[in-house]
Amino acid sequence: MKVPYIKQHADVFLDPNAGLWKKSAVGRFNLMPTPIKMIEHLSPFMANSTEYGKVNQIESRIAHNGAKITILLSWQDATRNDAIRDLDQFIDGVAVMFPFTSNANPLTMGDAENPVNAWFWRADKEEPYDVIAHGYGSSKRRIGKELGLVVNSSYQDGRWTVVFQRALRAGLISHQQVNFAPDKVTGISFAVWDGGNADRAAQKSFSGGWEPLELEA
Amino acid sequence: MKILNNTVPSKQQLMASDRQLATVIDLNKCMGCQSCVVACKNLWTEREDAHHMRWMSVATAPGSLYPRDFEKKGGGYDQQGNAQAGELPSMVDSGDAFTFNHQEVLYEGNAQSKKLEPTSALGGAPEWGYNWEEDQGKGEWPNPYFFYMPRKCNHCSQPACVDACSRNAIYKREDGIVLIDQDKCEGHRHCVAACPYKMIFFNPVTQKSEKCIECFPRIDQKIASACNRQCPGRTRAFGFLDDRNSLVYRLVEEFKVAIPLHPEYGTTPNVFYVPPMSPQAFDDNNELTDEMRIPDSVLEGYFGPGVHKALAILLAEREKKKQGEASELMDLLISRKWQDRFAEFTNHPV
Amino acid sequence: MKKGTTTLPRRDFLKLSGGAVGLSLVTLNGCTSPSFLSSVSKGTAKLAYSSWEDVYTKEWRWDKVSWGSHNNQCLPAACSFRVYSKNGIVWREEQHAQSDASSDAYPDYNPMGCQKGCAFHNLLYSEERLRYPMKRAGERGEGKWQRISWDQALTEVADAILDAHAEVGSDGFHIDSPHLHAGSVATAGIGRLGNQLGAISPDTNVAIGDDLKGVSQVFGKMRMGMTSDNMFDAEILIFSNTNWSYTATPMYHFITEARYNGSEVVLVNPDYNPSTIHADIHVPVLPASDAALWLGVSQVMIEEEIYHRDFILEQTDMPILVRLDNDKFLSAAEIDGGRSDQLYFYDSGIAGIAKAPRAQLIYNGQQELDGRWRVSLKDGTTVEVETVFRKLKDKLNREYTPELAGAKCGVTAKLIRTLARKIATKRTHFYNGFSSAKTYHGDLSERATLLMLGLSGNWGKPGTGFNNFLMTIDHVGHVGSTDKTIAQGKMADQARTLQQVTQLVKSQDPDASEEDVHLALAVMSQRQSGSVPPAIWMYRYAGYNKLWDRKEWQDPALSKTFGEYLSEGLAKGYIDPVYQCDPAKQPRVIMYQCHNPLRRQRSGARMYIEELWPKAKMIFSVETRMSSSAAYSDILLPAAWYYEKMDTTMVFAHYPFQSMQQQAVNPPGEALAEWDIYRNLMAKISARAAARGMKQFVDRAGATRLYSDLESRFTINGELNNNRDVVREMVAYSAATGSFPSDYTLEKYEQDGQARITSLGNSTQHHTNASDWNVKKPNFALGWHVEKKLPYPTHTRRAQFYMDHEWFIESGEALPVHKDSPPVGGDHPFHLIGGHARISVHTLHMSNPHFLKLHRGQPVLFINDQTANEKGIADGDQVRMFNDYDETEFQASLSAAVGRDQVVTYMWEPYQFKNWKSHDAMTIGLPKPTQLAMNYTQCRFHSSTGSPNPTTDRDIQVSIEKVKEA
């Protein structure tokens, strides 16, 4: 995907209805259930799951203003699950994931040598998480706000719309966050959890391999 | 669990323990008083976010037990060791967490027009709740029957919860206690679904799952866990299963009168039950028979076919006592000195 | 945030922020006080927890550990607990669990303490807890309150009491049977308060109905007991009228362990109650038909000649002669002009009548057990006489063969025979609970039970007996009434009094035993105490004449109503006039302390509200919690609860220990220990009297008392200023009487936490229990009669099964018989039974959310599942229960453990019901009028026994129907 440079104040990007978004092409990505048998060693019980990952498409527009990158995501979900009203309920969510190295495998959320970084929003939380993972089951959730990640979300007419925004360059190296730079190409992958379908953890829809992400200067 | 630093532990490592702590609960002594329940609750779960959790519970059997219908909610392993799908208990299944209207009844000038009544945590009148079927049982007059089923985490030797947690947040301590690392847990509840005993409870506020910790801070001081020590019915024995001097060893391994609940769930549980010798049944003419009134099939449904042998041993040993002969087993079950029930865990919590 | 103290409008977990809750954020982390655990663990290997495990470990740390117990008036109400507090709040408690066995041969008592005790602190912090003095701001019972100062509250109470004195006299101030729940110090305090002010008070124990009249009728006393381990020596353990798994939770293991030890356990209950699950035999008697069962068993023992002839000849009235012409005992008054209580045997050795011994039980002649003879009286006439045994045998053979008895009690003849043969040949211990005292004909049931035990020789020996109610509270009684401390020479005074009474009693009856003397003293003390028979008090003051004089509800064998018996009893001198409750002196001020009559007094929810309370210009309550009754107060005075004041427990013999209660934390708000409240009230009355120019009042006995020195008399000139002083005095008393070692002190007690009872002291109960107290063995009652042949304190000097009082004769109850319950409240198809709830003692814990979450959280009525199906009632349905008098609603709980025509419920707080009316409102509590025969030796009013129980509610008939949804 091309990520256009749009000269606007970063706050404007957070509005999904802002006119500037017309300048960014829509990417439509098909989603599929994660190949959950892959993590049988981590949970043979979860690996038995069958009915998860039913959200089959996500739309994305991405833009930057030279300082910050903003990702606008939207997908269809007939049920809004933004609170745990009973103990058997789960929460809608979405995540975008980026590799640190070209060898990072999106299917496994990387591995020990090839970590991945993800931005994770849940419908019951005001703030997003910034996630670092060295392979499935190893992910660590960090408070997104403390790492400069902000989010805006809305639910309307059976669709979630979620906007992530972060500085192109993260603060400290020790924070282990991906960095973006104009003219650089990296990858992105998408995951969606439908709380109404008890999606959680690896029980989710995902986009498969890395979608190239190219920031225009 | 013995795990080297900076490595991802294997399930085998997480499940391994040097020794295994076990609890025996004598159903011939349990009177359903709920002392173990309040002992546990006041120590660990008397919190706004945990009122629905009963790490220790006592329900009347037969019945839907606690959590409601846990036996129908799956989990555990089949005979080939394959993981079985499981369902999650709801708030109501978990016994609900009623709230009450004291202010309205007592202090708001409503005279006698309002009564004190429970409201479900989900709102409205309760549909079901903890110990809802208290003292109901089954059977037909004049042969009704019931017994009490105290339950807590089995700290299984093959814990499905450890197996199920994709976060590897659950592990066995070296003494066999199964714990959920609250820092690692992300509340996905695969453990809840996988536990065939449904002894893991989701905290909807912290969004993490919690369970019985076998009072490990007490255990580490050689003080028996609260539910075990505080049981006024003296139903409990506690200790290491390989300690030949412990009452748990003697009842489970030596005399074989303490047997696990639902051994077919495949997790090798470490809570053992001495099955109930129920009162004599009446026949169709209302005359007393020599048969016990809880049908064998009912007990077998809970404890498996091993229950018949355990009961036969109990009855034979009791008969010796009735005849004025000695029975070491009966004396062990009596435990004239209460402390003898707890092996090395006899310190007092001062 | 303290657990349980938050008052969220609705505990919606979704609205809670994670910050205040959650395991990882336990509020204890801020605690800076040194941990008691760390000191204990000094020297042990340092434990390395991962950081998250530390969270749990931190929760297991406290500022302070204190001694605690609960004067809950359960059994045993003396469990020793450790109380853990932090930041001035009690977080938990746990059994001390160091109560040794009498010897290695018996199970020990550990870990003494049940669910009520293990969760008691939850009561301290709940919404029904009273924290500030309050005055009602609306109508009585309307639930509108204003907070007031202690000064205002005490001033208003003091003025009301002074007004009552001025208007009516000192007996215009009534203390309505205060419960012992408030503790030993409070109980002593309210006793002193009543004494100093000349108040009257219906006797608490009888008002509760914990008085087994039938036991008194047989033995001349009710205060007898055992240590729990006595059951371990029994070959057969029988339980009836009780539900130990609910009511004696920490002792229940003695039953299950005796069973493992080879004892056969038999439970006799109409329902398959929860204690029955560990029995060998359930005897499903019809409600209130135990008398028929045991009479049937007795018939078999006599018929099959398996009764213990020597035992009944020596210990019972079986060989005593009764005149056939008037059904009275043949007495020396008729033979030689001697004593009317000198009775006779027939001695075949001399072929004539012989005086039955009165000073002891041994008779060296050949008294006949069975026979009928002709005897010449001093007036020259001859009368036919027969032994009690003969009368009994004929009666049993006529009416109580196993077949006939079985038809009355619903048990097969075969099972009756089986029971008779077992009991006659084995050491049998019978535990009879207080449900029989709440059954209209419960006295008959108790007499029949004791008959069966007597015939089988089953009392006064190890592993036998009929446990009743040995509760030693002399340390409380001492402080409640004394004008001197132990240090000031109280014991010498007491010895002098006893000597005087001994002389008096012996002058009237040279054969009187020491026990007789103590009972005579108890009778005298009762007269002076201001305590009155509750049934008479309720009849005169609370409008119960409107219920109890309804002819259609009474025993058809009686020709007179309760009121007519009362009048006749007063006219004939059966009732001491001091107990008449003068209708001219109606209550003006009524005080409550831990008494919830809207539940406890049968139909109190009608009679107290409609009849009694409107007579009072002031109702004030000293309470820890808002009960349904407290809600009707004019003034509420908040009291400290257990853990918030120093106290000591009372002793129930089942658990022969007294436990120390320290003040772990301060009471909440402005709550005060009762002793402080009463002391302050005394001072306030003096001040108000002075301000109003009132100098003195005349008490019931006609003595003049000053108002000015009330406080100094209350505190014995400052000797008993506070709870600590009082507990010190109680310990001193126990040490002086031998209940504690003679050198025992408060300081030692605080160190030990509990003290084993070394004797029953020199109390009345020491004598009524009539056994040496042995700390190394199980204890049981009546040993002195069986071993030392001391006489029983009855009219016949023996265990007495024949009652020759005219009222007993005219009601057909001279011998124990079975009678169906009278149709109190009308004729309805279901028999209502029940008793104490599992998770509450009375209503103490019932309305607390922690306890309410241990069950459905609302009142339930157990109904037989098949019966319910036939009536279209499903589990969880709302059902209406009614009789001719009133009605209430329950949620239905369906169970096969309840008989087809029974319904079972337990105690609930009235405000858990629609219109705050529990089933207690419809139970009427009809007292049995023959128990007004208070002149008969063993029916005297003393030691909280005697006079009719106004509490009969078991086996009331009711109707049930499903409530139609609105």
Coordinates of N, CA and C in Angstrom, one line a residue, chain B residues 26-33 35 38 42-44 46 48-49 51 54 91 99-100 102-103 106-107 109-112 114-116 118 131-132 134-136 139-141 144 146 148 171 179-181 183 204-206 213 218 220-221 229-232 234 277 279-280 282 286-287 293 318 321-322 330 334 336-338 348-350, chain C residues 3 6 11 13 21-22 36 49 52-53 56 59-60 82 84 92 94-96 98 104-105 107-108 110-111 113-115 118 121-122 127 141-143 246 249 252-253 256-257 259-263 270 272 274 276-282 412 414 632 838 847 850 852-854 856-857 866 875 891 893-896 911 913 916:
Chain B
D26 N -13.6 -36.0 53.5 CA -14.4 -37.1 53.9 C -15.9 -36.8 53.8
L27 N -16.6 -37.4 52.9 CA -18.0 -37.0 52.7 C -18.9 -37.7 53.7
N28 N -18.3 -38.6 54.5 CA -19.1 -39.1 55.7 C -19.1 -38.1 56.8
K29 N -18.3 -37.0 56.7 CA -18.3 -36.1 57.8 C -18.8 -34.7 57.4
C30 N -18.8 -34.5 56.1 CA -19.2 -33.1 55.6 C -20.6 -32.9 55.8
M31 N -20.9 -31.7 56.5 CA -22.3 -31.4 56.8 C -22.8 -30.2 56.0
G32 N -22.0 -29.8 55.0 CA -22.5 -28.7 54.1 C -22.5 -27.3 54.8
C33 N -21.7 -27.1 55.8 CA -21.8 -25.9 56.6 C -21.3 -24.7 55.9
S35 N -18.3 -23.6 56.0 CA -17.2 -22.9 56.7 C -15.9 -22.8 55.8
V38 N -16.5 -19.8 53.5 CA -16.3 -18.5 54.0 C -14.8 -18.3 54.4
N42 N -13.2 -15.1 52.7 CA -12.7 -13.9 53.5 C -11.2 -13.7 53.3
L43 N -10.5 -14.8 53.0 CA -9.1 -14.6 52.8 C -8.7 -14.1 51.4
W44 N -9.4 -14.6 50.4 CA -8.9 -14.3 49.0 C -9.9 -13.6 48.1
E46 N -13.1 -11.9 49.0 CA -14.1 -11.0 49.5 C -13.7 -9.6 48.9
E48 N -14.8 -6.7 45.6 CA -15.9 -6.3 44.8 C -15.9 -7.0 43.4
D49 N -14.7 -7.3 42.9 CA -14.6 -7.9 41.6 C -14.6 -9.4 41.6
H51 N -16.8 -11.3 44.0 CA -17.9 -11.9 44.8 C -18.5 -13.2 44.1
R54 N -16.2 -18.6 43.9 CA -16.0 -19.4 45.0 C -14.9 -20.4 44.7
M91 N -22.0 -15.7 34.5 CA -22.1 -15.1 35.9 C -23.1 -15.9 36.7
T99 N -26.6 -8.5 45.0 CA -26.6 -7.3 45.9 C -27.9 -7.1 46.6
F100 N -27.9 -6.3 47.6 CA -29.1 -6.2 48.4 C -29.5 -4.8 48.7
H102 N -30.5 -2.8 51.4 CA -30.6 -2.4 52.8 C -31.1 -1.0 53.0
Q103 N -30.5 -0.1 52.2 CA -30.8 1.3 52.4 C -32.3 1.5 52.1
L106 N -34.4 -0.1 55.0 CA -34.2 0.3 56.4 C -34.2 1.8 56.7
Y107 N -33.7 2.5 55.7 CA -33.4 3.9 56.1 C -34.1 5.0 55.2
G109 N -37.5 5.5 54.7 CA -38.8 5.9 55.0 C -39.9 5.1 54.3
N110 N -39.5 3.9 53.9 CA -40.5 3.1 53.1 C -41.4 2.2 54.0
A111 N -41.3 2.4 55.3 CA -42.0 1.6 56.3 C -41.9 0.1 55.9
Q112 N -42.9 -0.6 55.8 CA -42.8 -2.1 55.5 C -43.1 -2.4 54.1
K114 N -41.1 -2.2 51.5 CA -40.0 -2.9 50.8 C -39.4 -4.0 51.6
K115 N -39.1 -5.1 50.9 CA -38.4 -6.2 51.6 C -37.0 -6.3 51.1
L116 N -36.1 -6.9 52.0 CA -34.7 -7.1 51.6 C -34.7 -8.3 50.6
P118 N -32.5 -10.1 47.0 CA -31.3 -10.1 46.2 C -31.6 -9.6 44.8
N131 N -25.2 -22.3 45.7 CA -25.9 -23.2 46.7 C -27.4 -23.1 46.5
W132 N -27.9 -22.8 45.3 CA -29.3 -22.6 45.0 C -30.1 -23.9 45.4
E134 N -29.6 -26.1 47.7 CA -29.2 -26.5 49.0 C -30.2 -27.5 49.6
D135 N -29.8 -28.6 50.0 CA -30.6 -29.6 50.8 C -31.7 -30.2 50.0
Q136 N -31.7 -30.1 48.7 CA -32.8 -30.6 47.9 C -32.6 -32.1 47.6
G139 N -34.3 -38.7 44.9 CA -35.0 -39.8 45.6 C -36.5 -39.5 45.8
E140 N -37.1 -40.4 46.4 CA -38.6 -40.3 46.6 C -38.9 -40.6 48.1
W141 N -39.7 -39.8 48.7 CA -40.0 -40.1 50.1 C -40.6 -41.5 50.2
P144 N -35.5 -40.2 50.4 CA -34.7 -39.1 49.8 C -33.3 -39.3 50.1
F146 N -29.2 -37.3 49.8 CA -28.3 -36.3 49.3 C -27.0 -36.3 50.1
Y148 N -23.2 -33.8 50.5 CA -22.6 -32.5 50.2 C -21.3 -32.7 49.4
Y171 N 1.2 -22.5 35.8 CA 2.3 -23.4 36.1 C 2.1 -24.1 37.4
L179 N -0.8 -22.5 39.8 CA -1.0 -21.1 39.9 C -1.2 -20.4 38.6
I180 N -2.0 -19.3 38.5 CA -2.1 -18.5 37.3 C -1.3 -17.2 37.6
D181 N -0.3 -17.0 36.8 CA 0.5 -15.8 36.9 C -0.4 -14.6 36.5
D183 N 0.3 -11.6 36.3 CA 1.0 -10.7 35.4 C 0.9 -11.1 33.9
P204 N -14.0 -10.1 35.7 CA -14.4 -9.2 34.6 C -13.8 -7.8 34.8
V205 N -13.3 -7.5 36.0 CA -12.8 -6.2 36.2 C -11.3 -6.2 35.8
T206 N -10.5 -7.1 36.4 CA -9.1 -7.1 36.0 C -8.9 -7.8 34.7
I213 N -5.4 -20.9 45.2 CA -4.0 -20.9 45.2 C -3.5 -21.9 46.3
R218 N 0.4 -19.6 53.3 CA 0.2 -20.4 54.5 C 1.1 -21.7 54.4
D220 N 3.7 -22.2 52.8 CA 5.1 -21.9 52.9 C 5.5 -21.7 54.4
Q221 N 4.5 -21.4 55.2 CA 4.7 -21.3 56.7 C 4.3 -22.6 57.4
R229 N -7.9 -26.3 57.2 CA -7.7 -26.1 58.6 C -9.0 -25.7 59.3
Q230 N -9.8 -24.9 58.6 CA -11.0 -24.3 59.2 C -12.2 -25.2 59.1
C231 N -12.1 -26.4 58.6 CA -13.3 -27.2 58.5 C -13.7 -27.8 59.8
P232 N -14.8 -27.4 60.4 CA -15.2 -27.9 61.7 C -15.7 -29.3 61.7
R234 N -14.0 -31.6 60.5 CA -12.8 -32.4 60.4 C -12.9 -33.4 59.3
M277 N -21.3 -43.2 53.2 CA -22.1 -44.4 53.5 C -23.5 -43.8 54.0
P279 N -27.7 -43.6 54.9 CA -28.5 -44.3 55.8 C -29.2 -45.5 55.1
Q280 N -29.7 -46.4 55.9 CA -30.4 -47.6 55.3 C -31.7 -47.1 54.6
F282 N -35.6 -47.7 53.0 CA -36.8 -48.4 53.3 C -37.3 -49.1 52.1
N286 N -42.2 -49.8 53.7 CA -41.7 -48.9 54.7 C -40.9 -49.6 55.7
E287 N -40.4 -50.8 55.4 CA -39.5 -51.5 56.4 C -38.1 -51.2 56.0
R293 N -29.1 -45.9 51.0 CA -30.1 -45.3 50.2 C -29.6 -44.5 49.0
R318 N -15.8 -50.6 59.3 CA -16.7 -50.1 60.4 C -17.4 -51.3 61.1
K321 N -15.5 -52.4 64.0 CA -15.6 -51.5 65.1 C -17.0 -51.8 65.8
K322 N -18.0 -52.0 65.0 CA -19.3 -52.4 65.6 C -19.2 -53.6 66.5
M330 N -10.6 -46.9 60.6 CA -11.6 -46.1 61.3 C -10.9 -45.1 62.2
I334 N -11.3 -41.1 62.1 CA -11.7 -40.4 63.3 C -10.6 -39.3 63.5
R336 N -8.5 -38.8 66.3 CA -8.7 -38.2 67.6 C -8.0 -36.9 67.8
K337 N -6.7 -36.9 67.4 CA -6.0 -35.7 67.4 C -6.1 -35.0 66.0
W338 N -6.8 -33.9 66.0 CA -7.1 -33.3 64.8 C -5.9 -32.9 64.0
H348 N 0.1 -23.1 63.6 CA -1.1 -22.3 63.8 C -0.8 -20.9 63.2
P349 N -1.8 -20.3 62.6 CA -1.6 -19.0 62.0 C -1.6 -17.8 63.0
V350 N -0.6 -17.7 63.8 CA -0.6 -16.5 64.7 C 0.3 -15.4 64.2
Chain C
K3 N -13.2 -4.3 52.3 CA -14.1 -5.2 51.6 C -15.5 -5.1 52.3
T6 N -18.1 -0.9 51.0 CA -18.5 0.0 49.9 C -20.0 0.0 49.8
R11 N -24.1 -3.2 42.7 CA -22.7 -3.7 42.6 C -22.5 -4.1 41.2
F13 N -20.3 -4.8 38.4 CA -18.9 -4.9 38.3 C -18.3 -4.2 37.0
V21 N -9.8 -2.4 42.8 CA -10.1 -3.8 43.0 C -9.0 -4.6 42.3
G22 N -9.2 -5.9 42.5 CA -8.3 -6.8 41.8 C -7.1 -7.2 42.6
F36 N 3.2 -9.6 61.4 CA 3.3 -10.6 62.5 C 3.9 -11.9 61.9
Y49 N 9.6 -15.4 46.1 CA 8.4 -15.4 45.2 C 8.7 -14.6 44.0
W52 N 4.6 -11.5 41.2 CA 3.1 -11.6 41.3 C 2.7 -12.4 42.4
E53 N 3.4 -13.4 42.8 CA 3.1 -14.2 44.0 C 3.1 -13.4 45.2
Y56 N -0.2 -12.1 46.8 CA -0.9 -13.0 47.7 C -0.3 -13.0 49.1
E59 N -1.2 -10.2 51.2 CA -2.5 -10.2 51.7 C -2.6 -11.0 53.0
W60 N -1.6 -11.8 53.2 CA -1.5 -12.7 54.4 C -0.7 -12.0 55.5
R82 N -8.8 -16.5 66.6 CA -7.8 -15.5 66.4 C -8.4 -14.5 65.4
Y84 N -7.8 -11.1 63.1 CA -6.7 -10.5 62.4 C -7.1 -9.1 62.0
R92 N -10.2 -10.7 59.0 CA -10.6 -12.1 59.0 C -10.5 -12.6 60.4
E94 N -9.9 -16.7 62.5 CA -9.7 -18.1 62.2 C -9.7 -18.8 63.6
Q95 N -10.2 -20.1 63.6 CA -10.2 -20.8 64.8 C -8.8 -20.9 65.4
H96 N -8.8 -20.7 66.8 CA -7.6 -20.9 67.5 C -7.2 -22.4 67.5
Q98 N -7.0 -25.0 69.5 CA -6.0 -25.7 70.4 C -6.7 -26.1 71.7
D104 N -6.5 -39.1 75.4 CA -6.1 -39.6 74.1 C -7.2 -40.6 73.5
A105 N -8.0 -41.1 74.4 CA -9.0 -42.0 73.9 C -10.2 -41.4 73.2
P107 N -11.8 -38.0 70.7 CA -11.5 -36.9 69.8 C -11.4 -35.6 70.5
D108 N -10.5 -34.7 70.0 CA -10.4 -33.4 70.6 C -11.5 -32.5 70.0
N110 N -11.0 -29.7 68.3 CA -10.6 -28.8 67.2 C -11.2 -29.1 65.9
P111 N -11.3 -28.1 65.0 CA -11.0 -26.7 65.2 C -12.3 -26.0 65.6
G113 N -15.3 -24.0 65.9 CA -15.8 -22.8 65.3 C -16.4 -23.1 63.9
C114 N -17.5 -22.4 63.6 CA -18.2 -22.8 62.4 C -18.2 -21.6 61.4
Q115 N -19.0 -21.8 60.4 CA -19.1 -20.7 59.3 C -19.6 -19.4 59.9
C118 N -16.5 -18.1 61.5 CA -15.4 -17.8 60.6 C -15.6 -16.7 59.6
H121 N -16.7 -11.2 61.2 CA -16.3 -9.8 61.0 C -17.1 -9.2 59.9
N122 N -17.6 -10.0 59.0 CA -18.4 -9.4 57.9 C -19.6 -8.6 58.4
E127 N -24.3 -2.9 56.0 CA -25.2 -1.8 56.0 C -26.3 -1.8 57.1
G141 N -41.5 2.7 63.0 CA -41.4 1.6 62.0 C -41.4 2.2 60.6
E142 N -41.5 3.5 60.4 CA -41.6 4.1 59.1 C -40.2 4.1 58.4
G143 N -39.2 4.0 59.2 CA -37.8 4.0 58.5 C -37.2 5.3 58.2
Y246 N -26.8 -28.0 61.4 CA -27.1 -26.5 61.4 C -26.7 -25.8 62.7
T249 N -22.7 -27.1 64.7 CA -21.8 -27.4 63.6 C -20.4 -27.8 64.1
Y252 N -20.5 -31.4 65.5 CA -21.2 -32.5 64.7 C -20.2 -33.6 64.5
H253 N -18.9 -33.3 64.4 CA -17.9 -34.4 64.1 C -17.9 -35.5 65.2
T256 N -20.2 -38.1 63.7 CA -19.6 -38.9 62.5 C -18.4 -39.7 63.0
E257 N -17.7 -39.2 64.0 CA -16.6 -40.0 64.5 C -17.0 -41.1 65.4
R259 N -19.7 -42.7 64.9 CA -20.2 -43.7 63.9 C -19.0 -44.5 63.3
Y260 N -17.9 -43.8 63.0 CA -16.7 -44.6 62.6 C -16.2 -45.5 63.7
N261 N -16.5 -45.1 64.9 CA -16.0 -45.8 66.1 C -16.9 -47.0 66.4
G262 N -18.0 -47.2 65.6 CA -18.9 -48.3 65.7 C -20.2 -48.0 66.3
S263 N -20.5 -46.8 66.7 CA -21.8 -46.4 67.2 C -22.8 -46.4 66.0
P270 N -39.2 -35.6 61.4 CA -40.3 -35.8 60.4 C -39.7 -35.6 59.0
Y272 N -36.2 -35.5 56.3 CA -34.9 -36.1 56.2 C -33.9 -34.9 56.3
P274 N -30.9 -32.2 57.2 CA -29.5 -32.3 56.7 C -28.6 -33.0 57.7
T276 N -29.4 -35.8 59.0 CA -29.7 -37.2 58.8 C -28.8 -37.9 57.8
I277 N -28.2 -37.2 57.0 CA -27.5 -37.8 55.9 C -26.3 -38.7 56.4
H278 N -25.9 -38.5 57.6 CA -24.8 -39.3 58.1 C -25.3 -40.3 59.2
A279 N -26.6 -40.5 59.2 CA -27.2 -41.5 60.1 C -27.1 -42.9 59.5
D280 N -27.4 -43.9 60.4 CA -27.6 -45.2 59.9 C -29.1 -45.4 59.6
I281 N -29.9 -44.9 60.6 CA -31.3 -45.1 60.4 C -32.0 -43.7 60.6
H282 N -32.8 -43.5 59.6 CA -33.7 -42.3 59.7 C -35.1 -42.8 60.2
T412 N -43.3 -48.0 61.3 CA -43.8 -49.4 61.3 C -43.6 -50.1 62.6
K414 N -42.5 -52.9 63.1 CA -41.3 -53.7 63.1 C -40.1 -52.8 63.5
Y632 N -38.6 -0.3 64.8 CA -39.8 0.3 65.5 C -39.4 1.1 66.7
R838 N -29.1 -22.6 58.8 CA -27.8 -23.0 58.7 C -26.8 -21.9 59.0
S847 N -29.3 -11.2 57.7 CA -29.5 -10.1 56.7 C -28.2 -9.6 56.2
H850 N -22.8 -11.1 53.1 CA -21.8 -12.2 53.0 C -22.5 -13.5 53.2
L852 N -25.9 -13.9 53.1 CA -27.0 -14.1 52.1 C -26.5 -14.7 50.8
K853 N -25.3 -14.5 50.5 CA -24.8 -15.1 49.2 C -24.3 -16.5 49.4
L854 N -24.6 -17.1 50.5 CA -24.3 -18.5 50.7 C -25.6 -19.4 50.4
R856 N -30.0 -18.9 48.6 CA -30.8 -18.1 47.6 C -30.9 -16.7 47.9
G857 N -30.5 -16.3 49.1 CA -30.6 -14.9 49.5 C -32.0 -14.4 49.8
Q866 N -43.2 -34.1 45.0 CA -44.4 -34.7 44.4 C -45.6 -33.9 44.8
D875 N -40.2 -25.4 41.4 CA -39.1 -24.8 42.2 C -38.9 -23.4 41.8
Q891 N -40.3 -18.2 48.6 CA -39.9 -18.9 47.4 C -39.9 -20.4 47.7
S893 N -38.8 -24.2 47.5 CA -37.7 -25.1 47.2 C -38.2 -26.5 47.3
L894 N -38.2 -27.2 46.2 CA -38.8 -28.5 46.1 C -37.7 -29.6 46.5
S895 N -38.2 -30.5 47.3 CA -37.2 -31.5 47.8 C -38.0 -32.8 48.2
A896 N -37.4 -33.9 47.9 CA -38.0 -35.2 48.4 C -37.6 -35.4 49.9
Y911 N -37.9 -8.6 57.8 CA -37.9 -7.7 56.7 C -37.4 -8.3 55.4
F913 N -39.4 -10.5 54.2 CA -40.7 -10.9 53.7 C -41.6 -9.7 53.2
W916 N -42.9 -7.3 55.7 CA -42.1 -7.6 56.9 C -42.8 -8.7 57.8

